[in-house]
Short mmCIF file of C-alpha atoms in Angstrom, two decimals:
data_model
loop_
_atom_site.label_atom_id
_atom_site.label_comp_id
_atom_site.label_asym_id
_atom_site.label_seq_id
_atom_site.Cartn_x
_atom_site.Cartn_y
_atom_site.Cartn_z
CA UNK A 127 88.82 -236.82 -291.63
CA UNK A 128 90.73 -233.71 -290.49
CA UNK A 129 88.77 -231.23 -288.47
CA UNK A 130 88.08 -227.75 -289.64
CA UNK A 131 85.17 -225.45 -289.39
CA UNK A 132 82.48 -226.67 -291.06
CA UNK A 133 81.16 -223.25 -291.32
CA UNK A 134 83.63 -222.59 -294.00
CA UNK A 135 81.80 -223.37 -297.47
CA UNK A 136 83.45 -223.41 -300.16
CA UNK A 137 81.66 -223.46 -303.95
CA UNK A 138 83.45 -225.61 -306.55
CA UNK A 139 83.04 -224.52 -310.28
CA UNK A 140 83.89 -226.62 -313.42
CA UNK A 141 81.82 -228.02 -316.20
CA UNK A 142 83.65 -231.30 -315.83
CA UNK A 143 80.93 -233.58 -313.42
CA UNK A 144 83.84 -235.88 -312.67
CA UNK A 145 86.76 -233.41 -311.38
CA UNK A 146 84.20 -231.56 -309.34
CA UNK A 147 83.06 -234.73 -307.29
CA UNK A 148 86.88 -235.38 -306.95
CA UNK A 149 87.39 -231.99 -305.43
CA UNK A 150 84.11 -232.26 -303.37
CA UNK A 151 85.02 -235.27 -301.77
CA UNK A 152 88.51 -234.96 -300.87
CA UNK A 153 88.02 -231.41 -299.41
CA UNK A 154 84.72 -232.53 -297.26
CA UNK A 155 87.50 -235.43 -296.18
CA UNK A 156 89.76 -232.20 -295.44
CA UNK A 157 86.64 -230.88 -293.37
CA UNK A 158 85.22 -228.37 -295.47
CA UNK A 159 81.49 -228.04 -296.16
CA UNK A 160 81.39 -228.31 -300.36
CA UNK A 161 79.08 -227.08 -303.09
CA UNK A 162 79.70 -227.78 -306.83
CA UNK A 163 77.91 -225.84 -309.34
CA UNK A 164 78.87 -227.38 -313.30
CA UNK A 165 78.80 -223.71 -315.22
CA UNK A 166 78.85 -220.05 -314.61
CA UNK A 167 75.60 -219.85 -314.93
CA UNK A 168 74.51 -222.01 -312.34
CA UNK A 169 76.63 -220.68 -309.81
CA UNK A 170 74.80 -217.43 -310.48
CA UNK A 171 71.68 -219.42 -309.04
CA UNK A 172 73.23 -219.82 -305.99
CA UNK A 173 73.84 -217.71 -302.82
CA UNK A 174 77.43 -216.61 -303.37
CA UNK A 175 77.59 -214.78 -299.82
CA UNK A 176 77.39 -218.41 -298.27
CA UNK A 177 80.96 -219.26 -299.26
CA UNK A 178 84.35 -218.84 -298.09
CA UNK A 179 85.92 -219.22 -301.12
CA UNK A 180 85.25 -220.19 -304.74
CA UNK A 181 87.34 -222.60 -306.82
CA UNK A 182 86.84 -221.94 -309.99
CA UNK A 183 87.59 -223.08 -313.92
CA UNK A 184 88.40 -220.52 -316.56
CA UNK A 185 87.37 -222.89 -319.58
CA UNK A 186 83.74 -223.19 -319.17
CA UNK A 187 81.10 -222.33 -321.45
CA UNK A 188 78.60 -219.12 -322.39
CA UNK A 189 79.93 -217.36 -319.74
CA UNK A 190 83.72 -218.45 -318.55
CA UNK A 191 85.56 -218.27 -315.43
CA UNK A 192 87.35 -214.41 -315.49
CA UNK A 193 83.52 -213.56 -316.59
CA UNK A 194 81.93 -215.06 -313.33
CA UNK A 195 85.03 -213.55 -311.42
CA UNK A 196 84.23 -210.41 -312.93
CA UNK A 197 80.95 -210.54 -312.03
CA UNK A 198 82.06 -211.52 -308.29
CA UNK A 199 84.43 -208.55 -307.46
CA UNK A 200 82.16 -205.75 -309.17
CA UNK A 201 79.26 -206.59 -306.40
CA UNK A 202 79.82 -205.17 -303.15
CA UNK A 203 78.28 -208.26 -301.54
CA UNK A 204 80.71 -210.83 -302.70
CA UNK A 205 83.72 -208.70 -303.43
CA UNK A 206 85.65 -209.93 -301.04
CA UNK A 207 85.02 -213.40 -301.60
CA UNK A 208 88.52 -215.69 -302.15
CA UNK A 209 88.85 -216.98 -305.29
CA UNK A 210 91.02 -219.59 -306.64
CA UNK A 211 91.72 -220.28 -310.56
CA UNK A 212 91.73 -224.14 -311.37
CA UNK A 213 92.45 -224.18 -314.69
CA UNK A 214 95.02 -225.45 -317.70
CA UNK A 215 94.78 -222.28 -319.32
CA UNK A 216 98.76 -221.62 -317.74
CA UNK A 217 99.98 -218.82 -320.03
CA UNK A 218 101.60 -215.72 -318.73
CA UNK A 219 98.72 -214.00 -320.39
CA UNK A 220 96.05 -215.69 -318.40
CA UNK A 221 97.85 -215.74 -315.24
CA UNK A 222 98.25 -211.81 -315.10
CA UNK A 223 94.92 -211.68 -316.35
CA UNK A 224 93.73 -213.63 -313.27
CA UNK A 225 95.56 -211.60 -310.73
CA UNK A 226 94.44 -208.52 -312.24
CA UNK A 227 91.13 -209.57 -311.66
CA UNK A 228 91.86 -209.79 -307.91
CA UNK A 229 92.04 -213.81 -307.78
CA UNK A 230 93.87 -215.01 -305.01
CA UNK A 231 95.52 -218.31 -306.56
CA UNK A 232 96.06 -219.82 -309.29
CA UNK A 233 96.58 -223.39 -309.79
CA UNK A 234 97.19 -224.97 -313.51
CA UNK A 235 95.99 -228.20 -314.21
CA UNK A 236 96.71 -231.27 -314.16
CA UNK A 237 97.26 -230.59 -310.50
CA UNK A 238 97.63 -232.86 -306.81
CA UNK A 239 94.88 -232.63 -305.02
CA UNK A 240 97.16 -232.57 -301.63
CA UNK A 241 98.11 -229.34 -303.52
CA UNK A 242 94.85 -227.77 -304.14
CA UNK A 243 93.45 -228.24 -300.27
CA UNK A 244 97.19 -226.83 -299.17
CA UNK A 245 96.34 -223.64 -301.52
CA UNK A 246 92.77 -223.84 -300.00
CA UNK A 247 93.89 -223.57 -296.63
CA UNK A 248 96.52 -220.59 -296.97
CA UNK A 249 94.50 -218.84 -298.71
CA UNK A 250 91.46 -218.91 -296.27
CA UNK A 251 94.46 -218.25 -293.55
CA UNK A 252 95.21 -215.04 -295.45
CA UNK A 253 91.34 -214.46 -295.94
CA UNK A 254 90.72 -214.45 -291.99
CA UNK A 255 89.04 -217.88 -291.78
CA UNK A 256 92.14 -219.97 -290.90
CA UNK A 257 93.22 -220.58 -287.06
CA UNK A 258 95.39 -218.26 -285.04
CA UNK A 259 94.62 -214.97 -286.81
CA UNK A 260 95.95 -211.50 -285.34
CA UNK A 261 93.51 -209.27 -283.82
CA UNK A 262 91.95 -206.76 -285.77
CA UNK A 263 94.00 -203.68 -286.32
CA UNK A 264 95.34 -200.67 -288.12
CA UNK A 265 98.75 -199.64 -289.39
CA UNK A 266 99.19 -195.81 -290.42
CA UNK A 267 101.78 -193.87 -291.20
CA UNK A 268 100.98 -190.05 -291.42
CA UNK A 269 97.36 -189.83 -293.86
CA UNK A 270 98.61 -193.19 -295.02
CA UNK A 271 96.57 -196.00 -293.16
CA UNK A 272 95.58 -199.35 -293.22
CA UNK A 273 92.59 -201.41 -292.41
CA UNK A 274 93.68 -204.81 -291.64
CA UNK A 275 90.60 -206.03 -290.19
CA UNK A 276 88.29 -204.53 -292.90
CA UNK A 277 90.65 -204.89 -295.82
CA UNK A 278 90.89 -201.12 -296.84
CA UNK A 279 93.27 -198.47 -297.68
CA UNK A 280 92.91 -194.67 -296.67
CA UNK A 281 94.82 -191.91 -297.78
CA UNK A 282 93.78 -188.26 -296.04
CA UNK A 283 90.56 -190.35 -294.95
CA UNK A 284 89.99 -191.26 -298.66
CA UNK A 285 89.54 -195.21 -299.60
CA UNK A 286 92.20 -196.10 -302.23
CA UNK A 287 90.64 -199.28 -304.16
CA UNK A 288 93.46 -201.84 -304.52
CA UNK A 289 92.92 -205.88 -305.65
CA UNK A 290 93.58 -207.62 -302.92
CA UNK A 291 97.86 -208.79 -303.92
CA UNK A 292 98.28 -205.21 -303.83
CA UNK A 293 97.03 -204.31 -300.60
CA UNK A 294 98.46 -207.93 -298.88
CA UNK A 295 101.93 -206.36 -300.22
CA UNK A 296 101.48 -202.76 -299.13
CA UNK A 297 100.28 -204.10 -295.48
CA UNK A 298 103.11 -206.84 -295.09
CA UNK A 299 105.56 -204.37 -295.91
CA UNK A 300 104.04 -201.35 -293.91
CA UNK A 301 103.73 -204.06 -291.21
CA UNK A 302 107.79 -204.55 -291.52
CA UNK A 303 109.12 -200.97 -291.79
CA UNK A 304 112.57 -200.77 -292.52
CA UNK A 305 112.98 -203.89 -294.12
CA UNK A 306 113.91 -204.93 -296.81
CA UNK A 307 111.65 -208.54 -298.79
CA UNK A 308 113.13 -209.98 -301.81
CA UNK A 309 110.74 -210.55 -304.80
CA UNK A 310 111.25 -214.68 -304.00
CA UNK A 311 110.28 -213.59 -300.21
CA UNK A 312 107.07 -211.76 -301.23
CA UNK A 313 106.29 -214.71 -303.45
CA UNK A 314 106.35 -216.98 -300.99
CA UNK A 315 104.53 -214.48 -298.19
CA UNK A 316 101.94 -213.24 -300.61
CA UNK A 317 101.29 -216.55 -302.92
CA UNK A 318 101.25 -219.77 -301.77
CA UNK A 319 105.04 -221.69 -301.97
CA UNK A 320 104.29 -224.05 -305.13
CA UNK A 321 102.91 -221.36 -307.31
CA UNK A 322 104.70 -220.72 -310.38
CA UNK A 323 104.33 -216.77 -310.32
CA UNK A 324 107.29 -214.67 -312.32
CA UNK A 325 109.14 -212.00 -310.73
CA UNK A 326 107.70 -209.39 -312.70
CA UNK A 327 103.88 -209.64 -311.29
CA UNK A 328 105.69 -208.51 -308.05
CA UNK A 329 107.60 -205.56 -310.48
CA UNK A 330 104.06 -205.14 -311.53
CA UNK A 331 102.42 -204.60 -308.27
CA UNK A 332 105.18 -202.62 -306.41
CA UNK A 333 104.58 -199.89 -309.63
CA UNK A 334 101.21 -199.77 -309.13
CA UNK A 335 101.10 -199.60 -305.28
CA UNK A 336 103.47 -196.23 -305.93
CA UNK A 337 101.24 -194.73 -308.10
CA UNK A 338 97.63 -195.41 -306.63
CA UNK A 339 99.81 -193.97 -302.81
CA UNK A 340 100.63 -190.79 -304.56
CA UNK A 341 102.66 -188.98 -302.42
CA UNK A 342 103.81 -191.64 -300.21
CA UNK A 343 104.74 -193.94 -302.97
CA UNK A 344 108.33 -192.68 -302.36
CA UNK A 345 107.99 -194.60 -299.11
CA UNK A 346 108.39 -198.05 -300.89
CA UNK A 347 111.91 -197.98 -301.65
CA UNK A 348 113.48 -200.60 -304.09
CA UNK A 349 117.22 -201.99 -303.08
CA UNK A 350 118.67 -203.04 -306.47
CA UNK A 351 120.17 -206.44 -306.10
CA UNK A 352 117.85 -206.91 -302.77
CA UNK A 353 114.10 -206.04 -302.73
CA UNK A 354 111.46 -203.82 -301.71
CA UNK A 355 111.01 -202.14 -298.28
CA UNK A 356 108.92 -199.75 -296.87
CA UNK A 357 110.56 -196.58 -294.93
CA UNK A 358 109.66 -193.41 -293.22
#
């Protein structure tokens, strides 16, 4: 068995008995402490502030998967809570629909499970859990600043609410001034390697990110041919 922090809990969620005590026991051999719940609704019994991250199915019954992770983000207490889509649902549709929703990953089944714990442990990495994290910090430029630590935008003191791709691009890039990431780069930095995510959710991001910064949108500069930056 690997060692990792047992403190980190993570809550498995799928209405199929036998895929969940698959996942259980091959990411408590990983190191993890592991719930399963087998429906929305009875992960709504549970304590969802005790986990590090939720894996959850779309497919499920009365109340599905982008309902529960609905219901996740909109409370305060378990907003910022990791989520990972495990599902076959593997439209384009679904997908955006996913990230819109503020989910971290998203893995389409039938999937490895050597695959699932690697997605599991970069996105906890990116969540603050994993090992070697930076210290906490802030990156500002002008009325423009970022929370790293706390996960939060400002602009002129206000908080800008962003899902969380959005602000993991905006702080990678304002972290890297003056240079320039191609769309496979931030892929790869934002989303785990193996994910199958098109070009355009990145298109899709960068255009929001411009418009929710207002006046320094401009700052996020597109070089045809290249990428995206961010520059004074």
């Amino acid at each position: 068995m690997e060692t990792t922090d047992k403190n980190i809990r993570i809550l498995v969620v799928d209405d199929e008995e036998t895929l969940c005590e698959v996942l259980r026991y091959n990411l408590e051999e990983a190191g993890f402490a592991v719930d399963v719940a087998l429906s929305a609704e009875e992960a709504m019994t549970l304590n969802l502030n005790d986990y590090s991250l939720i894996l959850l199915d779309i497919m499920m019954g009365d109340i599905s998967g982008i309902q529960l992770a609905s219901i996740i983000r909109k409370n305060k207490a378990t907003a910022d809570i990791p989520i990972i889509f495990c599902t076959a649902k593997d439209s384009e549709e679904d997908m955006i629909g996913g990230l819109d929703l503020g989910a971290d990953d998203y893995i389409t089944k039938p999937y490895s499970i050597r695959n699932v714990i690697a997605r599991v442990k970069a996105v906890l990495r990116r969540s603050g859990h994993g090992k070697n994290q930076p210290e906490q910090d802030t990156v500002s430029m002008e009325g423009l600043q970022l929370s790293l630590s706390r996960k939060i935008c400002y602009i002129d003191g206000q908080e800008v609410k962003m899902p969380r791709k959005e602000f993991e691009i905006l702080s990678l890039l304002m972290q890297n001034r003056g240079r320039v990431f191609s769309r496979e780069e931030l892929l790869r930095r934002i989303w785990p390697d193996e994910v199958v995510v098109l070009d355009r959710v990145v298109d899709v991001n960068i255009t929001r990110l411009r418009a929710k910064l207002g006046r320094y949108g401009k700052h996020i500069v597109t070089r045809p041919g290249y990428g995206y930056g961010f520059m004074d």
